[in-house]
Tab-separated table of C-alpha atoms and ligand atoms in Angstrom:
chain	number	residue	atom	x	y	z
A	285	MET	CA	-39.246	-31.559	102.319
A	286	SER	CA	-37.033	-29.312	100.174
A	287	ALA	CA	-38.529	-27.297	97.284
A	288	HIS	CA	-37.360	-29.698	94.560
A	289	GLU	CA	-38.942	-32.678	96.341
A	290	MET	CA	-42.284	-30.941	96.658
A	291	SER	CA	-45.331	-32.024	94.685
A	292	PRO	CA	-46.520	-29.655	91.921
A	293	GLU	CA	-49.512	-28.734	94.168
A	294	GLY	CA	-47.124	-27.870	97.024
A	295	LEU	CA	-44.974	-25.717	94.733
A	296	ILE	CA	-48.044	-23.891	93.382
A	297	VAL	CA	-49.469	-23.208	96.861
A	298	ASN	CA	-46.096	-21.966	98.082
A	299	TYR	CA	-45.710	-19.623	95.142
A	300	LEU	CA	-49.261	-18.272	95.448
A	301	MET	CA	-48.860	-17.845	99.203
A	302	ARG	CA	-45.843	-15.610	98.604
A	303	ASN	CA	-47.940	-13.519	96.200
A	304	THR	CA	-51.353	-13.224	97.813
A	305	ASP	CA	-51.545	-9.486	97.011
A	306	ARG	CA	-52.142	-10.029	93.266
A	307	PRO	CA	-53.376	-12.551	90.709
A	308	VAL	CA	-50.600	-14.704	89.265
A	309	SER	CA	-50.872	-15.804	85.645
A	310	LEU	CA	-50.453	-19.374	84.421
A	311	THR	CA	-47.456	-18.191	82.354
A	312	GLU	CA	-45.741	-16.753	85.444
A	313	LEU	CA	-46.420	-19.909	87.472
A	314	SER	CA	-45.202	-22.062	84.621
A	315	LYS	CA	-41.941	-20.108	84.222
A	316	ALA	CA	-41.253	-19.819	87.932
A	317	LEU	CA	-41.950	-23.468	88.725
A	318	LYS	CA	-40.687	-24.944	85.443
A	319	LEU	CA	-43.899	-26.877	84.959
A	320	PRO	CA	-46.157	-27.003	81.864
A	321	PRO	CA	-49.143	-24.581	82.044
A	322	GLN	CA	-51.631	-27.398	81.364
A	323	LEU	CA	-50.349	-29.282	84.404
A	324	ILE	CA	-50.565	-26.121	86.528
A	325	PHE	CA	-54.127	-25.518	85.333
A	326	MET	CA	-55.106	-29.085	86.268
A	327	LYS	CA	-53.443	-28.807	89.669
A	328	LEU	CA	-55.167	-25.461	90.391
A	329	LYS	CA	-58.540	-27.118	89.782
A	330	GLU	CA	-57.476	-29.995	92.040
A	331	LEU	CA	-56.469	-27.545	94.795
A	332	MET	CA	-59.903	-25.909	94.615
A	333	ARG	CA	-61.564	-29.316	94.890
A	334	ARG	CA	-59.491	-29.938	98.020
A	335	GLY	CA	-60.700	-26.763	99.760
A	336	PHE	CA	-58.188	-24.045	98.848
A	337	ILE	CA	-59.946	-20.797	97.994
A	338	LEU	CA	-58.710	-19.315	94.722
A	339	LYS	CA	-60.016	-16.222	92.994
A	340	GLY	CA	-59.619	-15.558	89.288
A	341	ASP	CA	-59.401	-17.519	86.084
A	342	GLU	CA	-57.096	-18.269	83.146
A	343	ARG	CA	-57.532	-14.737	81.789
A	344	VAL	CA	-56.751	-12.621	84.889
A	345	GLY	CA	-54.592	-15.132	86.742
A	346	TYR	CA	-55.088	-16.804	90.110
A	347	GLN	CA	-54.961	-15.364	93.600
A	348	LEU	CA	-55.000	-17.419	96.755
A	349	ILE	CA	-57.408	-16.089	99.375
A	350	CYS	CA	-55.893	-16.691	102.825
A	351	GLU	CA	-58.998	-16.230	104.912
A	352	ASP	CA	-58.949	-16.979	108.594
A	353	ASP	CA	-62.216	-15.267	109.443
A	354	PRO	CA	-65.113	-17.640	110.122
A	355	ARG	CA	-67.524	-14.673	109.831
A	356	LEU	CA	-67.079	-15.104	106.092
A	357	ALA	CA	-68.131	-18.756	106.149
A	358	GLY	CA	-71.485	-17.870	104.566
A	359	ILE	CA	-69.717	-16.490	101.495
A	360	TYR	CA	-67.055	-19.152	101.107
A	361	LEU	CA	-69.323	-22.125	101.769
A	362	GLN	CA	-72.267	-20.837	99.779
A	363	ASP	CA	-71.826	-23.133	96.784
A	364	ILE	CA	-71.539	-26.219	99.030
A	365	SER	CA	-74.545	-25.191	101.146
A	366	THR	CA	-76.617	-24.615	98.022
A	367	LYS	CA	-75.731	-28.018	96.648
A	368	TYR	CA	-76.362	-29.916	99.898
A	369	HIS	CA	-79.099	-27.623	101.294
A	370	PHE	CA	-77.932	-26.453	104.691
A	371	ASP	CA	-78.269	-23.031	106.314
A	372	ILE	CA	-75.167	-21.379	107.776
A	373	CYS	CA	-75.136	-19.436	111.008
A	374	PHE	CA	-72.036	-17.719	112.402
A	375	LEU	CA	-72.040	-16.374	115.954
A	376	GLU	CA	-69.217	-14.606	117.749
A	377	LYS	CA	-69.578	-16.180	121.201
A	378	VAL	CA	-71.971	-18.905	122.278
A	379	THR	CA	-72.302	-21.296	125.181
A	380	SER	CA	-72.090	-24.290	122.855
A	381	THR	CA	-72.794	-24.561	119.126
A	382	GLN	CA	-74.600	-27.835	119.986
A	383	ASP	CA	-77.238	-25.926	121.986
A	384	ILE	CA	-77.673	-23.218	119.363
A	385	ALA	CA	-78.027	-25.771	116.560
A	386	LYS	CA	-80.659	-27.715	118.525
A	387	GLU	CA	-82.604	-24.540	119.283
A	388	LEU	CA	-82.547	-23.387	115.674
A	389	MET	CA	-83.574	-26.799	114.389
A	390	ARG	CA	-86.443	-26.875	116.875
A	391	GLU	CA	-87.647	-23.355	116.058
A	392	GLN	CA	-87.399	-23.532	112.301
A	393	GLU	CA	-88.616	-26.028	109.791
A	394	ILE	CA	-85.172	-26.543	108.279
A	395	HIS	CA	-83.572	-29.722	107.095
A	396	SER	CA	-80.037	-28.955	108.119
A	397	ILE	CA	-77.881	-26.194	109.603
A	398	LEU	CA	-74.222	-25.441	110.214
A	399	VAL	CA	-73.562	-23.345	113.310
A	400	ILE	CA	-70.066	-21.912	113.666
A	401	ALA	CA	-68.726	-19.839	116.558
A	402	GLU	CA	-65.466	-18.008	117.181
A	403	GLU	CA	-65.633	-18.854	120.860
A	404	GLN	CA	-67.624	-21.121	123.201
A	405	SER	CA	-68.024	-20.438	126.898
A	406	ARG	CA	-69.360	-23.899	127.704
A	407	GLY	CA	-68.072	-26.119	124.939
A	408	ARG	CA	-68.584	-29.774	125.807
A	409	GLY	CA	-66.915	-32.967	124.777
A	410	ARG	CA	-67.755	-36.659	124.917
A	411	LEU	CA	-68.493	-38.266	128.256
A	412	ASP	CA	-69.552	-34.897	129.725
A	413	ARG	CA	-66.118	-33.385	129.560
A	414	ARG	CA	-65.362	-29.688	129.103
A	415	TRP	CA	-64.102	-28.605	125.711
A	416	ILE	CA	-61.947	-25.485	125.850
A	417	SER	CA	-62.859	-23.348	122.839
A	418	SER	CA	-60.866	-20.129	122.720
A	419	PRO	CA	-60.730	-17.997	119.544
A	420	GLY	CA	-58.743	-19.405	116.624
A	421	GLY	CA	-60.211	-22.906	116.428
A	422	ILE	CA	-63.017	-24.352	114.376
A	423	TRP	CA	-65.990	-24.872	116.699
A	424	MET	CA	-69.029	-25.958	114.792
A	425	THR	CA	-72.127	-28.120	114.806
A	426	PHE	CA	-73.601	-29.673	111.718
A	427	ALA	CA	-77.196	-30.558	112.540
A	428	LEU	CA	-79.542	-32.529	110.343
A	429	ARG	CA	-82.856	-34.267	110.478
A	430	ILE	CA	-82.779	-37.687	109.027
A	431	GLN	CA	-84.723	-40.923	108.759
A	432	LEU	CA	-82.554	-43.641	110.191
A	433	GLN	CA	-82.224	-46.561	112.508
A	434	GLY	CA	-80.526	-45.922	115.841
A	435	ALA	CA	-77.670	-48.320	115.177
A	436	LYS	CA	-76.175	-46.060	112.553
A	437	ILE	CA	-75.782	-42.993	114.751
A	438	PRO	CA	-72.182	-43.670	115.900
A	439	ILE	CA	-71.188	-44.024	112.243
A	440	PHE	CA	-71.910	-40.301	111.803
A	441	GLY	CA	-69.095	-39.605	114.247
A	442	MET	CA	-66.767	-41.876	112.325
A	443	ALA	CA	-67.736	-40.204	109.038
A	444	GLY	CA	-66.978	-36.862	110.704
A	445	ALA	CA	-63.555	-38.021	111.858
A	446	VAL	CA	-62.666	-39.460	108.437
A	447	SER	CA	-63.793	-36.207	106.772
A	448	VAL	CA	-61.738	-34.024	109.110
A	449	ALA	CA	-58.648	-36.241	108.745
A	450	LYS	CA	-58.860	-36.086	104.949
A	451	ALA	CA	-59.494	-32.322	105.010
A	452	ILE	CA	-56.417	-31.766	107.197
A	453	GLU	CA	-54.336	-33.813	104.809
A	454	ASN	CA	-55.716	-31.964	101.767
A	455	ILE	CA	-54.934	-28.543	103.158
A	456	THR	CA	-51.789	-29.055	105.225
A	457	SER	CA	-50.316	-32.291	103.782
A	458	LEU	CA	-50.026	-33.514	107.385
A	459	ASN	CA	-50.722	-37.156	107.960
A	460	ALA	CA	-53.878	-37.281	110.081
A	461	LYS	CA	-55.166	-40.482	111.706
A	462	VAL	CA	-58.369	-41.425	113.480
A	463	LYS	CA	-58.529	-42.805	116.988
A	464	TRP	CA	-61.567	-44.760	118.212
A	465	PRO	CA	-64.279	-43.695	118.334
A	466	ASN	CA	-63.880	-40.406	116.491
A	467	ASP	CA	-60.845	-38.374	117.460
A	468	VAL	CA	-58.399	-37.099	114.881
A	469	LEU	CA	-54.704	-37.244	115.713
A	470	VAL	CA	-51.652	-35.709	114.098
A	471	ASN	CA	-48.239	-36.947	115.264
A	472	GLY	CA	-50.048	-39.014	117.905
A	473	LYS	CA	-51.729	-35.981	119.538
A	474	LYS	CA	-55.390	-35.023	119.412
A	475	VAL	CA	-56.237	-32.122	117.103
A	476	CYS	CA	-59.951	-32.750	116.740
A	477	GLY	CA	-62.790	-34.272	118.699
A	478	ILE	CA	-66.295	-35.035	117.563
A	479	LEU	CA	-69.403	-35.136	119.688
A	480	ILE	CA	-72.559	-36.766	118.372
A	481	GLU	CA	-75.785	-35.912	120.129
A	482	ALA	CA	-78.997	-37.343	118.755
A	483	SER	CA	-82.638	-37.176	119.691
A	484	LEU	CA	-84.859	-39.821	118.229
A	485	SER	CA	-88.552	-39.757	117.553
A	486	ASP	CA	-90.591	-42.472	115.804
A	487	ALA	CA	-89.771	-41.595	112.272
A	488	GLU	CA	-86.675	-39.462	112.392
A	489	ALA	CA	-83.557	-38.481	114.241
A	490	LEU	CA	-82.067	-35.078	114.884
A	491	ILE	CA	-78.326	-35.531	114.685
A	492	CYS	CA	-76.003	-32.823	115.994
A	493	MET	CA	-72.423	-33.452	114.970
A	494	GLY	CA	-70.155	-31.159	116.959
A	495	ILE	CA	-66.681	-30.735	115.527
A	496	GLY	CA	-63.929	-29.130	117.565
A	497	LEU	CA	-60.706	-28.648	115.614
A	498	ASN	CA	-57.649	-26.994	117.128
A	499	VAL	CA	-56.343	-24.810	114.329
A	500	ASN	CA	-54.772	-21.504	115.432
A	501	ASN	CA	-56.043	-21.497	119.040
A	502	ASP	CA	-53.804	-21.865	122.079
A	503	ILE	CA	-53.866	-25.217	123.828
A	504	PRO	CA	-54.144	-25.070	127.630
A	505	LYS	CA	-50.866	-26.134	129.289
A	506	ASP	CA	-52.335	-29.166	131.045
A	507	LEU	CA	-53.534	-30.578	127.695
A	508	VAL	CA	-50.243	-30.102	125.816
A	509	PRO	CA	-49.010	-33.678	126.481
A	510	SER	CA	-52.003	-35.153	124.650
A	511	ALA	CA	-53.422	-32.391	122.437
A	512	THR	CA	-52.064	-29.970	119.885
A	513	SER	CA	-53.110	-27.473	117.231
A	514	LEU	CA	-52.314	-27.354	113.527
A	515	LYS	CA	-50.572	-24.018	114.050
A	516	ALA	CA	-48.302	-25.524	116.706
A	517	ILE	CA	-47.354	-28.389	114.385
A	518	LEU	CA	-46.814	-26.299	111.260
A	519	LYS	CA	-45.323	-23.314	113.105
A	520	LYS	CA	-47.634	-21.027	111.123
A	521	PRO	CA	-51.357	-20.280	111.184
A	522	VAL	CA	-53.697	-22.102	108.807
A	523	PRO	CA	-56.478	-20.125	107.053
A	524	ARG	CA	-59.547	-21.585	108.742
A	525	LEU	CA	-61.859	-21.047	105.804
A	526	TRP	CA	-59.776	-23.441	103.697
A	527	LEU	CA	-60.186	-26.080	106.359
A	528	LEU	CA	-63.868	-25.383	106.867
A	529	ARG	CA	-64.417	-25.687	103.150
A	530	ALA	CA	-62.322	-28.840	102.929
A	531	ILE	CA	-64.223	-30.452	105.838
A	532	LEU	CA	-67.622	-29.761	104.307
A	533	LEU	CA	-66.467	-30.920	100.878
A	534	GLN	CA	-65.554	-34.214	102.537
A	535	LEU	CA	-68.476	-34.470	104.952
A	536	CYS	CA	-71.514	-33.589	102.816
A	537	PRO	CA	-71.158	-36.401	100.283
A	538	ARG	CA	-70.550	-38.891	103.116
A	539	ILE	CA	-73.895	-38.199	104.845
A	540	PRO	CA	-75.998	-40.229	102.374
A	541	ILE	CA	-73.354	-42.974	102.508
A	542	VAL	CA	-73.748	-43.248	106.304
A	543	ILE	CA	-77.454	-43.789	105.744
A	544	GLU	CA	-77.331	-46.060	102.716
A	545	ASP	CA	-74.131	-48.050	103.109
A	546	PRO	CA	-72.251	-47.363	106.359
A	547	SER	CA	-69.822	-50.217	105.640
A	548	ASN	CA	-68.011	-47.860	103.249
A	549	ILE	CA	-67.406	-45.397	106.067
A	550	LEU	CA	-66.191	-48.187	108.335
A	551	ASP	CA	-63.695	-49.231	105.671
A	552	GLU	CA	-62.413	-45.681	105.301
A	553	TRP	CA	-62.143	-45.414	109.079
A	554	ARG	CA	-60.157	-48.695	109.234
A	555	LYS	CA	-57.691	-47.383	106.639
A	556	LEU	CA	-57.055	-44.178	108.617
A	557	SER	CA	-57.098	-45.847	112.008
A	558	SER	CA	-54.313	-45.397	114.526
A	559	THR	CA	-56.162	-47.659	116.978
A	560	LEU	CA	-56.421	-50.962	115.138
A	561	ARG	CA	-53.634	-53.447	115.860
A	562	LYS	CA	-52.628	-51.475	118.982
A	563	ARG	CA	-52.875	-52.579	122.601
A	564	VAL	CA	-55.403	-50.351	124.252
A	565	LYS	CA	-56.816	-49.680	127.669
A	566	VAL	CA	-60.524	-48.904	127.988
A	567	VAL	CA	-61.599	-47.083	131.084
A	568	LEU	CA	-65.217	-47.876	131.912
A	569	HIS	CA	-67.166	-46.714	134.978
A	570	GLU	CA	-66.711	-49.880	136.922
A	571	ARG	CA	-63.554	-51.399	135.454
A	572	THR	CA	-60.658	-51.199	133.050
A	573	ILE	CA	-60.189	-53.547	130.113
A	574	ILE	CA	-56.892	-54.113	128.309
A	575	GLY	CA	-56.688	-55.808	124.961
A	576	LYS	CA	-55.575	-55.634	121.361
A	577	ALA	CA	-57.869	-53.644	119.053
A	578	VAL	CA	-58.610	-56.119	116.279
A	579	ASP	CA	-61.506	-54.506	114.390
A	580	ILE	CA	-64.611	-52.391	114.542
A	581	ALA	CA	-68.071	-53.937	114.308
A	582	ASN	CA	-70.853	-52.845	111.933
A	583	ASP	CA	-72.308	-50.535	114.587
A	584	GLY	CA	-68.937	-48.821	115.158
A	585	SER	CA	-68.095	-50.664	118.410
A	586	LEU	CA	-64.458	-51.513	119.028
A	587	ILE	CA	-63.585	-55.218	119.099
A	588	LEU	CA	-60.826	-56.099	121.536
A	589	LEU	CA	-58.975	-59.348	121.947
A	590	THR	CA	-58.485	-59.690	125.695
A	591	SER	CA	-57.188	-62.450	127.927
A	592	GLU	CA	-60.837	-63.467	128.337
A	593	GLY	CA	-61.565	-63.569	124.622
A	594	LEU	CA	-63.205	-61.048	122.271
A	595	LYS	CA	-64.970	-58.072	123.841
A	596	LYS	CA	-67.084	-55.447	122.133
A	597	ILE	CA	-66.848	-51.896	123.462
A	598	ALA	CA	-69.703	-49.618	122.422
A	599	VAL	CA	-68.946	-46.478	124.418
A	600	GLY	CA	-65.897	-45.321	126.289
A	601	ASP	CA	-62.553	-43.757	126.147
A	602	ILE	CA	-59.414	-45.563	125.169
A	603	VAL	CA	-55.727	-45.068	125.752
A	604	HIS	CA	-53.255	-46.435	123.228
A	605	LEU	CA	-50.612	-48.505	125.038
A	606	ARG	CA	-47.116	-49.366	123.956
A	607	ASP	CA	-46.694	-52.980	122.860
A	608	THR	CA	-44.952	-55.042	125.507
B	862	BTN	C1	-64.557	-34.783	122.285
B	862	BTN	O1	-63.522	-35.171	121.770
B	862	BTN	O2	-64.803	-35.005	123.470
B	862	BTN	C2	-65.584	-34.067	121.421
B	862	BTN	C3	-65.354	-32.587	121.413
B	862	BTN	C4	-66.382	-31.836	120.593
B	862	BTN	C5	-66.218	-30.342	120.696
B	862	BTN	C6	-67.121	-29.618	119.750
B	862	BTN	S1	-66.703	-27.909	119.557
B	862	BTN	C7	-68.164	-27.618	118.689
B	862	BTN	C8	-69.249	-28.426	119.365
B	862	BTN	N1	-69.835	-27.679	120.455
B	862	BTN	C9	-69.565	-28.230	121.639
B	862	BTN	O3	-69.955	-27.795	122.751
B	862	BTN	N2	-68.861	-29.345	121.473
B	862	BTN	C10	-68.597	-29.624	120.077
């Protein structure tokens, strides 16, 4: 997209990114971009709502904070964590943020916690797979105790995927899609995976939503055909704190929706889906099923139209196939 085709938000971010060493006044932005100051003011507020971190005000001007250091998450997520009541814990290197979150939730009487790490030595993915987590990515677990019926648990994963896809779009303007059950793809390659682990007792569930987002980390060679990072796509690093903020701004308000009216999340997932209407192959332990993905059911299962009729897939891994 050339500069004159860019949206006002894009022009503002570009200008501020070239001048991160000082606050830029509304008058300067208005003159440089040939846009009315009121519009710029409105768009600056909109950018902050989307997750961009801006310091300053109308009087001193605005300065974009390009933070890539997850150690500062506590500071930059403080307002969100106060509003939605979750603790924040950053650790340099862990085995898996899932394990740390579970331990902390068990030890302390807290309602919810966000555990973020720069590196994981034993990151895990769905279906017991390894999740490579070298520095530069977003590796985090959002854990919460909640009263809910078991059937809604997979919807947390879908809410996570929708939130990450929207956050990516808000910060990078890339078009992110979701792949069943809860991967996030950009340009057809996986950038984010979500792992939901839950332990249920009579009255409540402990949900651990692990989010692994490839941002500025290197992707192992053998995964390059199917996975990528935002940095590789954009050819420049993305400040991780913007993304972290954008993800939580999307995710926190969706949590009560998952509990009260999950059909809303399913609708959002359908709109962002790269799976629906595609021919897919499902690899199960004992067999492989091929069919057209026609919908998702209320519990998040994938509904396939196969040569033997409709089939519901609750758990598994799918491969998108080319139409024949
Ligand atoms: C998948 O697609 O298989 C899910 C990957 C989930 C990876 C994240 S990274 C943070 C959290 N800690 C882990 O050990 N796994 C999840």
